[in-house]
Coordinates of C-alpha atoms in Angstrom, one line a residue:
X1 CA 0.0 0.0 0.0
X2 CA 3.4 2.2 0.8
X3 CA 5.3 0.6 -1.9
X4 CA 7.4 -0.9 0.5
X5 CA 8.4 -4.3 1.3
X6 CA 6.4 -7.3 2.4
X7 CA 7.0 -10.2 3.9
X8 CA 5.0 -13.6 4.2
X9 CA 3.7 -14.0 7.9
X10 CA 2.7 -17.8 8.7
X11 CA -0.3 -17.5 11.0
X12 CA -2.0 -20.1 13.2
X13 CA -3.8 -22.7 10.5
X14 CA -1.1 -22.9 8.1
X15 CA -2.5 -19.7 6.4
X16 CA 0.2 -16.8 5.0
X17 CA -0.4 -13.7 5.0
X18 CA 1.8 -10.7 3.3
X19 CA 2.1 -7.9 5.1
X20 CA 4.1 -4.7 4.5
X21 CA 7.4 -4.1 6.7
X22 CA 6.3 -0.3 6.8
X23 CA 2.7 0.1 7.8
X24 CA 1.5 -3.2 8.1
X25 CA -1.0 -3.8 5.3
X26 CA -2.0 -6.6 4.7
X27 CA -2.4 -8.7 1.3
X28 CA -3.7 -12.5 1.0
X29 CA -2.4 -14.7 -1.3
X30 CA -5.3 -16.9 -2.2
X31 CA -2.8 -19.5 -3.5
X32 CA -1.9 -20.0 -0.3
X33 CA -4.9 -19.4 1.4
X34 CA -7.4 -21.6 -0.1
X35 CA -11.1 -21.7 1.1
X36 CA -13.7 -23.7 0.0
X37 CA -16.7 -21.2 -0.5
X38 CA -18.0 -18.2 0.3
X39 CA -20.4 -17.1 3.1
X40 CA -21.9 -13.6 3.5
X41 CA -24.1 -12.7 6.1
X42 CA -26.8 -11.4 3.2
X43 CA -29.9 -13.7 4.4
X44 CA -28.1 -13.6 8.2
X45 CA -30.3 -13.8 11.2
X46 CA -32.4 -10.8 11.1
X47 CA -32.8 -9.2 14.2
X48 CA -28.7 -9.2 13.9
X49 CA -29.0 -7.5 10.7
X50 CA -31.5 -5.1 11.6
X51 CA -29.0 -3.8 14.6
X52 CA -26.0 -3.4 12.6
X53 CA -28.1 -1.7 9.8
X54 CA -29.1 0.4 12.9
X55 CA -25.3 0.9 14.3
X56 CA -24.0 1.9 10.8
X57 CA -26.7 4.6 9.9
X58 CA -25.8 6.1 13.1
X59 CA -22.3 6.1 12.4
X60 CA -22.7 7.7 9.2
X61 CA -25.1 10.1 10.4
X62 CA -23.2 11.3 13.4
X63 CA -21.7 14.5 11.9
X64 CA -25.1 15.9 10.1
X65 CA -27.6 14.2 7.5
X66 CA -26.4 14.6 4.3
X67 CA -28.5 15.6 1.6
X68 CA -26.9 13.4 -1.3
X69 CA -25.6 9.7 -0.9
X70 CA -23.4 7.7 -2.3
X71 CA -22.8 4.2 -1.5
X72 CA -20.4 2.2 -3.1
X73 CA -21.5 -1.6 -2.9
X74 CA -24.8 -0.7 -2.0
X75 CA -26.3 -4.9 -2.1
X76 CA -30.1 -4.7 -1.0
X77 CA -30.0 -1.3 -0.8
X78 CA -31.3 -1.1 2.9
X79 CA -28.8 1.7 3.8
X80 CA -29.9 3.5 0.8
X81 CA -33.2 3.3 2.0
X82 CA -32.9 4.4 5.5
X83 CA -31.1 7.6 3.4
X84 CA -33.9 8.2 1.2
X85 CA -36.3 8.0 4.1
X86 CA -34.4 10.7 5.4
X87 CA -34.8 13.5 2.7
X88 CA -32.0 12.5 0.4
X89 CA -31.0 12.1 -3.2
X90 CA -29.4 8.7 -3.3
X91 CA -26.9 6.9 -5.7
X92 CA -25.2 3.9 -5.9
X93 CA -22.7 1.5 -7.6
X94 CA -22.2 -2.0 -7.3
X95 CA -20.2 -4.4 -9.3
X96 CA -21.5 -7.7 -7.9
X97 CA -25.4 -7.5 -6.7
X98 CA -24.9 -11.1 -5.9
X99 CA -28.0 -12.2 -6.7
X100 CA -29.8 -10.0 -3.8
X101 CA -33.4 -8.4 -4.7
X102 CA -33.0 -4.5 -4.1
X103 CA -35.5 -2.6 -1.9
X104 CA -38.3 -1.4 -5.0
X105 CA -38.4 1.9 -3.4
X106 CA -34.5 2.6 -3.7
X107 CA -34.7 1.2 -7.3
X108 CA -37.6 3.3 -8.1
X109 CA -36.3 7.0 -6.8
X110 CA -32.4 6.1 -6.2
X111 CA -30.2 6.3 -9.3
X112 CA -28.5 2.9 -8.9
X113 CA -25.3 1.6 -11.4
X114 CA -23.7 -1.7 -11.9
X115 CA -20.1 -1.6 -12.2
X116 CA -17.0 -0.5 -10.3
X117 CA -17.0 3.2 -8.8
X118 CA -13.9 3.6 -10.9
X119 CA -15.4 3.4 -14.2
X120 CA -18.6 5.8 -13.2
X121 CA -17.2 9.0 -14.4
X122 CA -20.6 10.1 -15.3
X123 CA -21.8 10.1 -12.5
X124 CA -22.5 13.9 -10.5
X125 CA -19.5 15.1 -8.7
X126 CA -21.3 16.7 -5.7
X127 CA -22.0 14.2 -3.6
X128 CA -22.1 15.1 0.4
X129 CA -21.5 12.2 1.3
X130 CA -19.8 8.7 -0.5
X131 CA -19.5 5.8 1.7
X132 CA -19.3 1.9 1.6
X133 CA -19.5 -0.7 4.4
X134 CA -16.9 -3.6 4.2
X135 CA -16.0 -3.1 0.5
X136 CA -12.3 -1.6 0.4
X137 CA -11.4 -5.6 1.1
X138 CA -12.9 -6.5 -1.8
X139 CA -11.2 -4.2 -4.1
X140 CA -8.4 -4.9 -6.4
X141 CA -7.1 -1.2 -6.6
X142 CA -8.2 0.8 -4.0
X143 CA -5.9 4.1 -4.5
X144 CA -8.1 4.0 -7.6
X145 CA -11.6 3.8 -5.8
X146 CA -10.6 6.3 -3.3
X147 CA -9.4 8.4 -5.7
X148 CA -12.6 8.4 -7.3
X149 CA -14.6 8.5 -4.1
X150 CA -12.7 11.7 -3.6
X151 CA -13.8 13.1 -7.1
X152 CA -17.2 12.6 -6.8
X153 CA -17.7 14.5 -3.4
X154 CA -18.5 18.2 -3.3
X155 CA -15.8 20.4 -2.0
X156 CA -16.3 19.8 1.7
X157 CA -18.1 16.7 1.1
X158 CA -17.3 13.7 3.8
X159 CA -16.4 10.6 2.7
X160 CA -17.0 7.1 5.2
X161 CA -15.9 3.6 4.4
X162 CA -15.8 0.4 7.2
X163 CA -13.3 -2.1 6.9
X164 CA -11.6 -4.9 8.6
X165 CA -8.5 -4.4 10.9
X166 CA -5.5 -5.7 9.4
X167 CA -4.1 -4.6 12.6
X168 CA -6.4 -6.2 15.3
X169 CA -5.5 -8.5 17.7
X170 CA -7.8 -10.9 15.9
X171 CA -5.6 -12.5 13.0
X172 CA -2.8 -13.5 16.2
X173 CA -5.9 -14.5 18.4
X174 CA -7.8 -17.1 15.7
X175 CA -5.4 -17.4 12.4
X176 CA -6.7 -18.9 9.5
X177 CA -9.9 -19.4 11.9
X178 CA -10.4 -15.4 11.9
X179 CA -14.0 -15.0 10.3
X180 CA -13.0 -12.2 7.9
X181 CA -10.9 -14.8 6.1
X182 CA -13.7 -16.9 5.1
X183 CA -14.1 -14.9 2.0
X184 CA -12.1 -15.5 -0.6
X185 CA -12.8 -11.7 -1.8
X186 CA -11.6 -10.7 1.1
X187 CA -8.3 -10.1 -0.7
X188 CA -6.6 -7.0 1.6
X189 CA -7.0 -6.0 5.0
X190 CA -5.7 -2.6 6.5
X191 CA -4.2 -0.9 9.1
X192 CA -4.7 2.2 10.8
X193 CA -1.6 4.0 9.0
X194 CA -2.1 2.0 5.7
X195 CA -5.9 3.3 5.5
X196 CA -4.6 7.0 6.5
X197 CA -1.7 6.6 4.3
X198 CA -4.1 5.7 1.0
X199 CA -6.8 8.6 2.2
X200 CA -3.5 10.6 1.9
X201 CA -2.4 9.6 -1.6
X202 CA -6.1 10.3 -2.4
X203 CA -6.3 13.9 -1.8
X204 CA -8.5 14.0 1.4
X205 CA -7.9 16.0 4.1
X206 CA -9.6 16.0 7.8
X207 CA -8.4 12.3 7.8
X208 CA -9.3 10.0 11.3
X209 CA -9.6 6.5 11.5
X210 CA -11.6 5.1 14.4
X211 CA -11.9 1.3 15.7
X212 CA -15.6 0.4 16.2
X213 CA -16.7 -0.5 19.2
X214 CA -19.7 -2.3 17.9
X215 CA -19.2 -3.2 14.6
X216 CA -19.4 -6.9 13.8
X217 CA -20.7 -8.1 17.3
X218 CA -20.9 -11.3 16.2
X219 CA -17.2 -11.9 14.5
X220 CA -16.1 -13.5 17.8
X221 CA -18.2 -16.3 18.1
X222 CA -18.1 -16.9 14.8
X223 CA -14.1 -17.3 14.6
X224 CA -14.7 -19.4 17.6
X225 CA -17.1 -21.6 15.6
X226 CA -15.1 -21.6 12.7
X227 CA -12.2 -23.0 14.9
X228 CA -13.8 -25.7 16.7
X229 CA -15.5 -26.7 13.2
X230 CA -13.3 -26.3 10.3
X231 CA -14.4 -26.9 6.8
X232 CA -17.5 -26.1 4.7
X233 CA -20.4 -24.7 6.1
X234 CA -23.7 -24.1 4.7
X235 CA -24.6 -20.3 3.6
X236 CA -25.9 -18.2 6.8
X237 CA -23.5 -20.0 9.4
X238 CA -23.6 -16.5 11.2
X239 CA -27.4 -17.0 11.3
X240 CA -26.7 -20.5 13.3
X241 CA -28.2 -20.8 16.8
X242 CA -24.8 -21.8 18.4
X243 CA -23.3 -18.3 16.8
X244 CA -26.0 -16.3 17.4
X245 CA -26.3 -17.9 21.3
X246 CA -22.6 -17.2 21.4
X247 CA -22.5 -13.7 20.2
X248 CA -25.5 -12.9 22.5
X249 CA -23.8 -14.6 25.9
X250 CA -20.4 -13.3 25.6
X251 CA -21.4 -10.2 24.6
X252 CA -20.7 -8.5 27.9
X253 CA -17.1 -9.6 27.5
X254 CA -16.6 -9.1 24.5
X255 CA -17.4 -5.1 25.0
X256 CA -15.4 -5.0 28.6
X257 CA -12.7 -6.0 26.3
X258 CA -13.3 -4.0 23.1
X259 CA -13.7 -0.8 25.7
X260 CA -10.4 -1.8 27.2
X261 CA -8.4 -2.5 24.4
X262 CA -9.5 -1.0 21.2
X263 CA -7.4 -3.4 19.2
X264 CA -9.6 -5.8 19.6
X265 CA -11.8 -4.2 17.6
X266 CA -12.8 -5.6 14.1
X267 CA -13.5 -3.0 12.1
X268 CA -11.3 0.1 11.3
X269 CA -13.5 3.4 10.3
X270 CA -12.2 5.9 7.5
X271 CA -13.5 9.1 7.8
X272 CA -12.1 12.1 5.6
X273 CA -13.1 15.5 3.7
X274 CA -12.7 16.5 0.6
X275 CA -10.9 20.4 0.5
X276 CA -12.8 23.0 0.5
X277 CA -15.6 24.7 2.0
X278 CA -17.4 22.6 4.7
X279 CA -21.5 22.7 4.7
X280 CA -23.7 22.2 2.1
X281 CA -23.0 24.0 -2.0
X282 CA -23.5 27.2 -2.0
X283 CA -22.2 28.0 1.8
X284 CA -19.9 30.7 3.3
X285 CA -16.7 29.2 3.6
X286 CA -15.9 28.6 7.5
X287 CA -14.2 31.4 9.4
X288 CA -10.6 31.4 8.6
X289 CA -9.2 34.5 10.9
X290 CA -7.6 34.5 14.2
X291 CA -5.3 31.9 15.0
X292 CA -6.3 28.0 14.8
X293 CA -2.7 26.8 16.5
X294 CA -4.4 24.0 18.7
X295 CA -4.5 20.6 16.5
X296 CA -7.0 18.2 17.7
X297 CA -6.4 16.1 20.8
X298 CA -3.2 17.5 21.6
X299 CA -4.2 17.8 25.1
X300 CA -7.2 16.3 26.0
X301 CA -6.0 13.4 28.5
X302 CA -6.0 12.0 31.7
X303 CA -3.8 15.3 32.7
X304 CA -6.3 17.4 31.3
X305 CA -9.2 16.0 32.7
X306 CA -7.7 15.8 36.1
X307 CA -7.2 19.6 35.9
X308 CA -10.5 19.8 35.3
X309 CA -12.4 18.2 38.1
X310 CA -9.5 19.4 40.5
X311 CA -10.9 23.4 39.8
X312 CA -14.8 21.6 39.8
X313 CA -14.1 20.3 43.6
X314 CA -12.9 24.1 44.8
X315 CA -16.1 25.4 42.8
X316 CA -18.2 27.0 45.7
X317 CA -15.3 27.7 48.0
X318 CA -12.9 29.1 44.8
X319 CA -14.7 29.9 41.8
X320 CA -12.6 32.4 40.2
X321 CA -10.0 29.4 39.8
X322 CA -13.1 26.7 38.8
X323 CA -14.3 29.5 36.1
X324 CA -10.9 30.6 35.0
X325 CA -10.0 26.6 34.2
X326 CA -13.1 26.2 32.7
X327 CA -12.7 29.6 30.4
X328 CA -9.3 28.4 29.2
X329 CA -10.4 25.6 28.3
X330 CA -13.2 26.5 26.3
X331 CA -10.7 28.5 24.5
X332 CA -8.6 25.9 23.4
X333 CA -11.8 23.4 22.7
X334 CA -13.0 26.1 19.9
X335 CA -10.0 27.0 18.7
X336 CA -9.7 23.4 16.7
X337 CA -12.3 25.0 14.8
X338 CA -12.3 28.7 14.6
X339 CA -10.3 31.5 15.1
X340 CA -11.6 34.1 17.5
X341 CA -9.8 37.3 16.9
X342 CA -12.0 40.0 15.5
X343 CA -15.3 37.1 15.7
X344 CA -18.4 38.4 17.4
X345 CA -18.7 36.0 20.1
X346 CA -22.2 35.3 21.7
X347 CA -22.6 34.0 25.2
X348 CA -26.1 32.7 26.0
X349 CA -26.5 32.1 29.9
X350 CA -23.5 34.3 30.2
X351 CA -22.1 34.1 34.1
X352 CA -18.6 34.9 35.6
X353 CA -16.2 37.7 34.5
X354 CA -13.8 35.3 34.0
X355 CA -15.4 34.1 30.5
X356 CA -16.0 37.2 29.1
X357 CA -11.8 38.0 30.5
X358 CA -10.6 35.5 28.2
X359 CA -12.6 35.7 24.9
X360 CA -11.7 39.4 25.0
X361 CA -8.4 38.4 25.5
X362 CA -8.4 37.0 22.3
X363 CA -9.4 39.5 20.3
X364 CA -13.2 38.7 19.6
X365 CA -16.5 40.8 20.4
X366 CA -17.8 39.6 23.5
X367 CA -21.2 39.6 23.9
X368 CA -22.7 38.2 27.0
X369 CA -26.6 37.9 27.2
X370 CA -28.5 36.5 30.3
X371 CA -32.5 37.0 31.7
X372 CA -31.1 37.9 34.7
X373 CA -29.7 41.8 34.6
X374 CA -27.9 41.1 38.1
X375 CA -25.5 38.5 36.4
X376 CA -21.6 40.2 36.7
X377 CA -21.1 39.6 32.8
X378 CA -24.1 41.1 32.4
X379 CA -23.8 44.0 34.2
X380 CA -20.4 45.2 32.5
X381 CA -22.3 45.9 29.4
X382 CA -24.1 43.0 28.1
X383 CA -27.7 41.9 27.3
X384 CA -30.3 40.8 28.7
X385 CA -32.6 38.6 26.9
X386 CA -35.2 35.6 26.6
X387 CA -32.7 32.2 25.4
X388 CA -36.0 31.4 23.5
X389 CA -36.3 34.3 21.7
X390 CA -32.8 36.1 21.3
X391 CA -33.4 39.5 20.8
X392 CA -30.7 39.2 17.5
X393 CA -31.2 39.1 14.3
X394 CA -30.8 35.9 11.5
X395 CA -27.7 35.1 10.4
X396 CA -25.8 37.9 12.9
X397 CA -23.1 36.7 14.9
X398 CA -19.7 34.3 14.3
X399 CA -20.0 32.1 17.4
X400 CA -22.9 31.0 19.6
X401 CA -21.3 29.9 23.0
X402 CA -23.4 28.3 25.4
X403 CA -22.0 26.9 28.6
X404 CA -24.0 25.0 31.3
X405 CA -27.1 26.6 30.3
X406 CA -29.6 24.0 28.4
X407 CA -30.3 21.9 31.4
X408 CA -31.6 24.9 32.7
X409 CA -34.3 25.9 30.4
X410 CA -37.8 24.3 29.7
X411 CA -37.6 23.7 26.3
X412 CA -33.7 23.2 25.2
X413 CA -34.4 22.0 21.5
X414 CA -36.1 25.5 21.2
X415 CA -33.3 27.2 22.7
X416 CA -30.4 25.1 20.9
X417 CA -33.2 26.2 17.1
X418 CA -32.5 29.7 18.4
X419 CA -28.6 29.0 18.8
X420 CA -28.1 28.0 15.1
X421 CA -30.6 31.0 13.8
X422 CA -28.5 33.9 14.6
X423 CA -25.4 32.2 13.7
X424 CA -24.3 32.9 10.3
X425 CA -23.6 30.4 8.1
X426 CA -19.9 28.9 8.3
X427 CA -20.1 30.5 11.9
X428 CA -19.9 28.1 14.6
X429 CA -21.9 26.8 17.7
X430 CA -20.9 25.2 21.0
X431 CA -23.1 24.1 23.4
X432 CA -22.0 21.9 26.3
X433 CA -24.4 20.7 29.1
X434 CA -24.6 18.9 32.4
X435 CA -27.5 15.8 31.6
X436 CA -30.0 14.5 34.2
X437 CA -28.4 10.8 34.7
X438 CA -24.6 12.5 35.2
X439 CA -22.9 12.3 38.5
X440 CA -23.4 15.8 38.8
X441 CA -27.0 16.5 37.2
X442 CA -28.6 17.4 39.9
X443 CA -26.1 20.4 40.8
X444 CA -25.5 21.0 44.0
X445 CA -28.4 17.9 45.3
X446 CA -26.0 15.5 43.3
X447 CA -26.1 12.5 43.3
X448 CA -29.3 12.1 45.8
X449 CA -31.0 13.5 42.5
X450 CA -30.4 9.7 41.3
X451 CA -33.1 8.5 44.3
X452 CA -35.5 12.0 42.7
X453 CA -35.6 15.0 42.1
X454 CA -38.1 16.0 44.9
X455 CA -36.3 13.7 47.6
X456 CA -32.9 15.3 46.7
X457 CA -34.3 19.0 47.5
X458 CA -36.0 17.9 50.8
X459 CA -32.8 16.3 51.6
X460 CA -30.8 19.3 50.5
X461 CA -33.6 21.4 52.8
X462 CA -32.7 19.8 55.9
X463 CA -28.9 20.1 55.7
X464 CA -28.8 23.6 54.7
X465 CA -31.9 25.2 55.7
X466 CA -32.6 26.8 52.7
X467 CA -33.7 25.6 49.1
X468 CA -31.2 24.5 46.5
X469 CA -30.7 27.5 43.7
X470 CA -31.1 24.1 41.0
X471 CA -34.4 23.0 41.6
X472 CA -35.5 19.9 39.3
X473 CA -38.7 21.2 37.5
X474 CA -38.3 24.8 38.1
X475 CA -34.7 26.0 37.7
X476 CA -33.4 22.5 36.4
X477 CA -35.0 20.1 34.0
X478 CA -33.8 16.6 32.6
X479 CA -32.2 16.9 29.9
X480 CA -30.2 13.8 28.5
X481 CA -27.4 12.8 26.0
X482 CA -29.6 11.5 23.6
X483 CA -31.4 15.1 23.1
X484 CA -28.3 16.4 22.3
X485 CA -27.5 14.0 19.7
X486 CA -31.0 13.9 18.3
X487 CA -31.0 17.5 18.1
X488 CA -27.8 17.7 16.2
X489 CA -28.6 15.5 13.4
X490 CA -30.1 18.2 11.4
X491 CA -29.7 19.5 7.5
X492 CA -28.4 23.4 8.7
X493 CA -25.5 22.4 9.9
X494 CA -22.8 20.2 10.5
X495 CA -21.6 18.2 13.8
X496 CA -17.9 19.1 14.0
X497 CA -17.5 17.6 17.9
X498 CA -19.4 15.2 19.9
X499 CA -18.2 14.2 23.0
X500 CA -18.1 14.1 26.8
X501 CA -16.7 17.6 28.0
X502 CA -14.4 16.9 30.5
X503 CA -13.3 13.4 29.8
X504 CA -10.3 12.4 27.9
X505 CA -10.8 12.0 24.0
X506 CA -10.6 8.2 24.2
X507 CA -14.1 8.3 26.1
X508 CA -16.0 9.5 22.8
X509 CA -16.9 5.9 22.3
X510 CA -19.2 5.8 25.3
X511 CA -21.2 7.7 23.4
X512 CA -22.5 5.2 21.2
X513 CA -23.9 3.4 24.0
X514 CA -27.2 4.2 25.0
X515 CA -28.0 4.0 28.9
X516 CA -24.1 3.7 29.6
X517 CA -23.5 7.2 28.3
X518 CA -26.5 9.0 30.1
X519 CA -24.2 7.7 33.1
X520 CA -20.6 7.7 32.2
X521 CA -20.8 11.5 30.1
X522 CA -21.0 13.9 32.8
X523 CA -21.7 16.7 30.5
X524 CA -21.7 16.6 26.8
X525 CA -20.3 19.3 24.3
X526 CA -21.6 19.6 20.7
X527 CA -20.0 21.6 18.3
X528 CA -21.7 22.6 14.7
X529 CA -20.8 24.9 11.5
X530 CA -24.0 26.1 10.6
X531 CA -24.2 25.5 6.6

């Protein structure tokens, strides 16, 4: 994949493998690994199917809902569909249908090809999206597909594609009894740095590759099963009772150790950008002024999160240091994404000087806007205004900043509408929040707010002999993770960062767990360039 050397790697089953002495790729040699037939998982058990088809929408659709689709291998066509029931034009090309019926309504209003995406120059170049599930493997030149994946996106456009890890724990763990060798398509698996390496040498830009954490649930059980029982197996083994009983029993295991060690992951995740403006043709180009010196995770560890909760323990007995942590750090979070000198900067549920100190300290236009007039911010020449009806005009300021504020208003999808309609396109939004189920989502009642709402102030009551300022249904509602993301998959504007606040970068994944993340997040930020 480099162009550097490779070397044959005897694995467990008498299978070689070559991989590259640079980055690892891998290529099979089906000369020397034989197998007697093929088995996909088309016709597969179908509550299984149904929940990855579920998993890998919501993958796809993490960073905004794309108005025009491409998918590259696109089978039944049941991604396709759950695109087109979304709002969007849809395409797709496929060399080998392999006999599969496609959904009629994806055949009827999607503009579907047979052939390689190489040899579909005709197709339109302004795609927001090009994707393909499990297909790089398959491919006999894939510089060439990515290549052309890259020239059919719009300027901006994101391009997605799920693939095997070459680099996974699982070829040393099962050998020639890993499941993804089955296939005899399957003729190349990557690596982290091969995959970034060939996203490289295709033009993109933006380039991450992410393990799945629950991707291919069942690819365990199913080495298992192909170790204990080698040799032919009827189509839809990975429909089987004894895999699908496996899958399901060891599943708890089998997360604990994907959470633990990602390389035990199956599937590697390519995501990338074409140059160019980001948002949907015909945007403003994002904000390019001010300085952008901060790349992407360089700080967000354990250190950093450490930091953090130190200055939250010291909050009510030193908040100028809790607020002036919390103010950097904000700082550095949007500067991944915008510059701030000379930006008009909005502050909805504006609080302590010490924001407003260091956005002025960078140059921008501070504006801070509360309903209370008595907040300090406030007071030193702000705003004060409604958060569900912002007294600003469409389309009027660079950067909506909301801090700690949406679990604090009645109706926060309302308020987060309001967010993204004075924000001019290319301008950015960050909105980060304390939910219900967190540790700390009851404020100051935590975590008695975890036995209710109403116990937790009575208990508070007693102890203090006042009222809690936070009072669930009054001054604090319940807000959760899943609003946030729910809310944010929208066709204005595009998810730039979802994650939990304050944890370290490599805690992202608990996001794709439902109930786990209402838990684990603690407060979730959301960032968004409104198209």
């Amino acid at each position: 994949m480099c162009g550097s050397s490779v070397v044959g790697e005897a694995i467990k089953g008498g299978c070689v493998l070559d991989r590259c002495t640079r980055c690892g790729h891998i290529e099979r040699d089906l000369g020397r690994c034989p197998a007697d037939h093929r088995d996909l998982a088309y016709g597969g058990e179908p509550t299984l199917d149904r929940i990855r088809l579920d998993l890998t929408h919501r993958e796809l659709v993490r960073d905004g809902r794309p108005g025009r689709v491409l998918e590259i291998g696109y089978g039944a066509g049941s991604l396709l569909r759950r695109f087109l029931d979304d709002g969007a034009e849809v395409a797709g090309v496929d060399p080998d249908q392999l006999l599969v019926d496609v959904d009629p309504v994806v055949r009827a209003h999607g503009d579907l090809r047979v052939g390689g995406i190489e040899e579909t120059a005709d197709l339109p170049g302004d795609q927001d999206l090009v994707y393909g599930i499990h297909v790089l493997e398959h491919v006999d030149n894939p510089h060439r597909a990515l290549a052309a994946s890259h020239d059919l996106l719009r300027p901006g456009g994101r391009v997605s594609f799920l693939t095997p890890a070459g680099d996974g724990t699982a070829v040393e763990r099962y050998g020639a009894a890993w499941w993804m060798l089955e296939d005899p398509t399957h003729v190349r698996f990557f690596t982290a740095d091969s995959l970034t390496r060939a996203a490289e040498a295709a033009g993109f830009v933006d380039i991450e590759v992410r393990r799945l954490l629950l991707d291919s649930l069942s690819v365990d059980a199913a080495s298992v099963a192909r170790a204990v029982r080698p040799g032919p197996r009827p189509r839809g083994v990975l429909a089987s009772r004894a895999v699908v009983a496996s899958a399901v029993a060891s599943l708890p295991i089998v997360l604990a150790q994907r959470l633990v060690r990602p390389r035990t992951r199956p599937t590697l995740h390519l995501l990338a950008r074409r140059a160019g403006e980001s948002g949907a043709r015909g945007a403003v180009p994002p904000m390019d002024g001010g300085s952008m010196t901060t790349p992407p995770s360089a700080h967000r560890g354990i250190r950093r999160s450490v930091r953090l909760f130190s200055a939250f323990l010291v909050e009510q007995s030193d908040p100028h240091r809790f607020y002036s942590e919390l103010a950097a750090d904000s700082i550095d979070l949007l500067r991944e994404h915008t510059g701030l000198h000379g930006r008009t900067v909005l502050d909805v549920g504006a609080g302590p000087r010490e924001f407003a100190r260091a956005f002025r300290q960078e140059g921008a236009r501070y504006i801070p806007l509360d309903h209370d007039a008595s907040v300090a911010s406030v007071r030193d020449g702000g705003v004060v205004g409604d958060a569900l009806r912002l007294p600003l005009a469409d389309a009027s300021v660079d950067v909506v900043f909301s801090s700690n504020m949406w679990e604090h208003v009645p109706d926060p999808e309302a308020v987060a509408d309001e967010l993204l309609r004075v924000t001019r396109p290319g301008g950015i939004v960050f909105l980060s929040y304390t939910n219900w189920l967190s540790p700390w989502g009851g404020h100051e009642t935590s975590p008695w707010h975890w036995l209710g709402g109403q116990r937790a102030i009575r208990r508070y009551e007693r102890r203090h002999g006042h009222p809690p300022k936070n009072r669930v249904g009054e001054t604090l509602h319940r807000v959760s993770v899943r609003q946030g993301l729910e809310w944010a998959r929208r066709s204005d504007a595009d998810v730039l960062a979802a994650r939990p606040r304050y944890l370290p970068d490599w805690c992202a994944t608990v996001l794709r767990l439902p109930g786990v993340r209402e838990v684990v997040t603690w407060n979730l930020l959301l960032v968004l360039r409104r198209r």
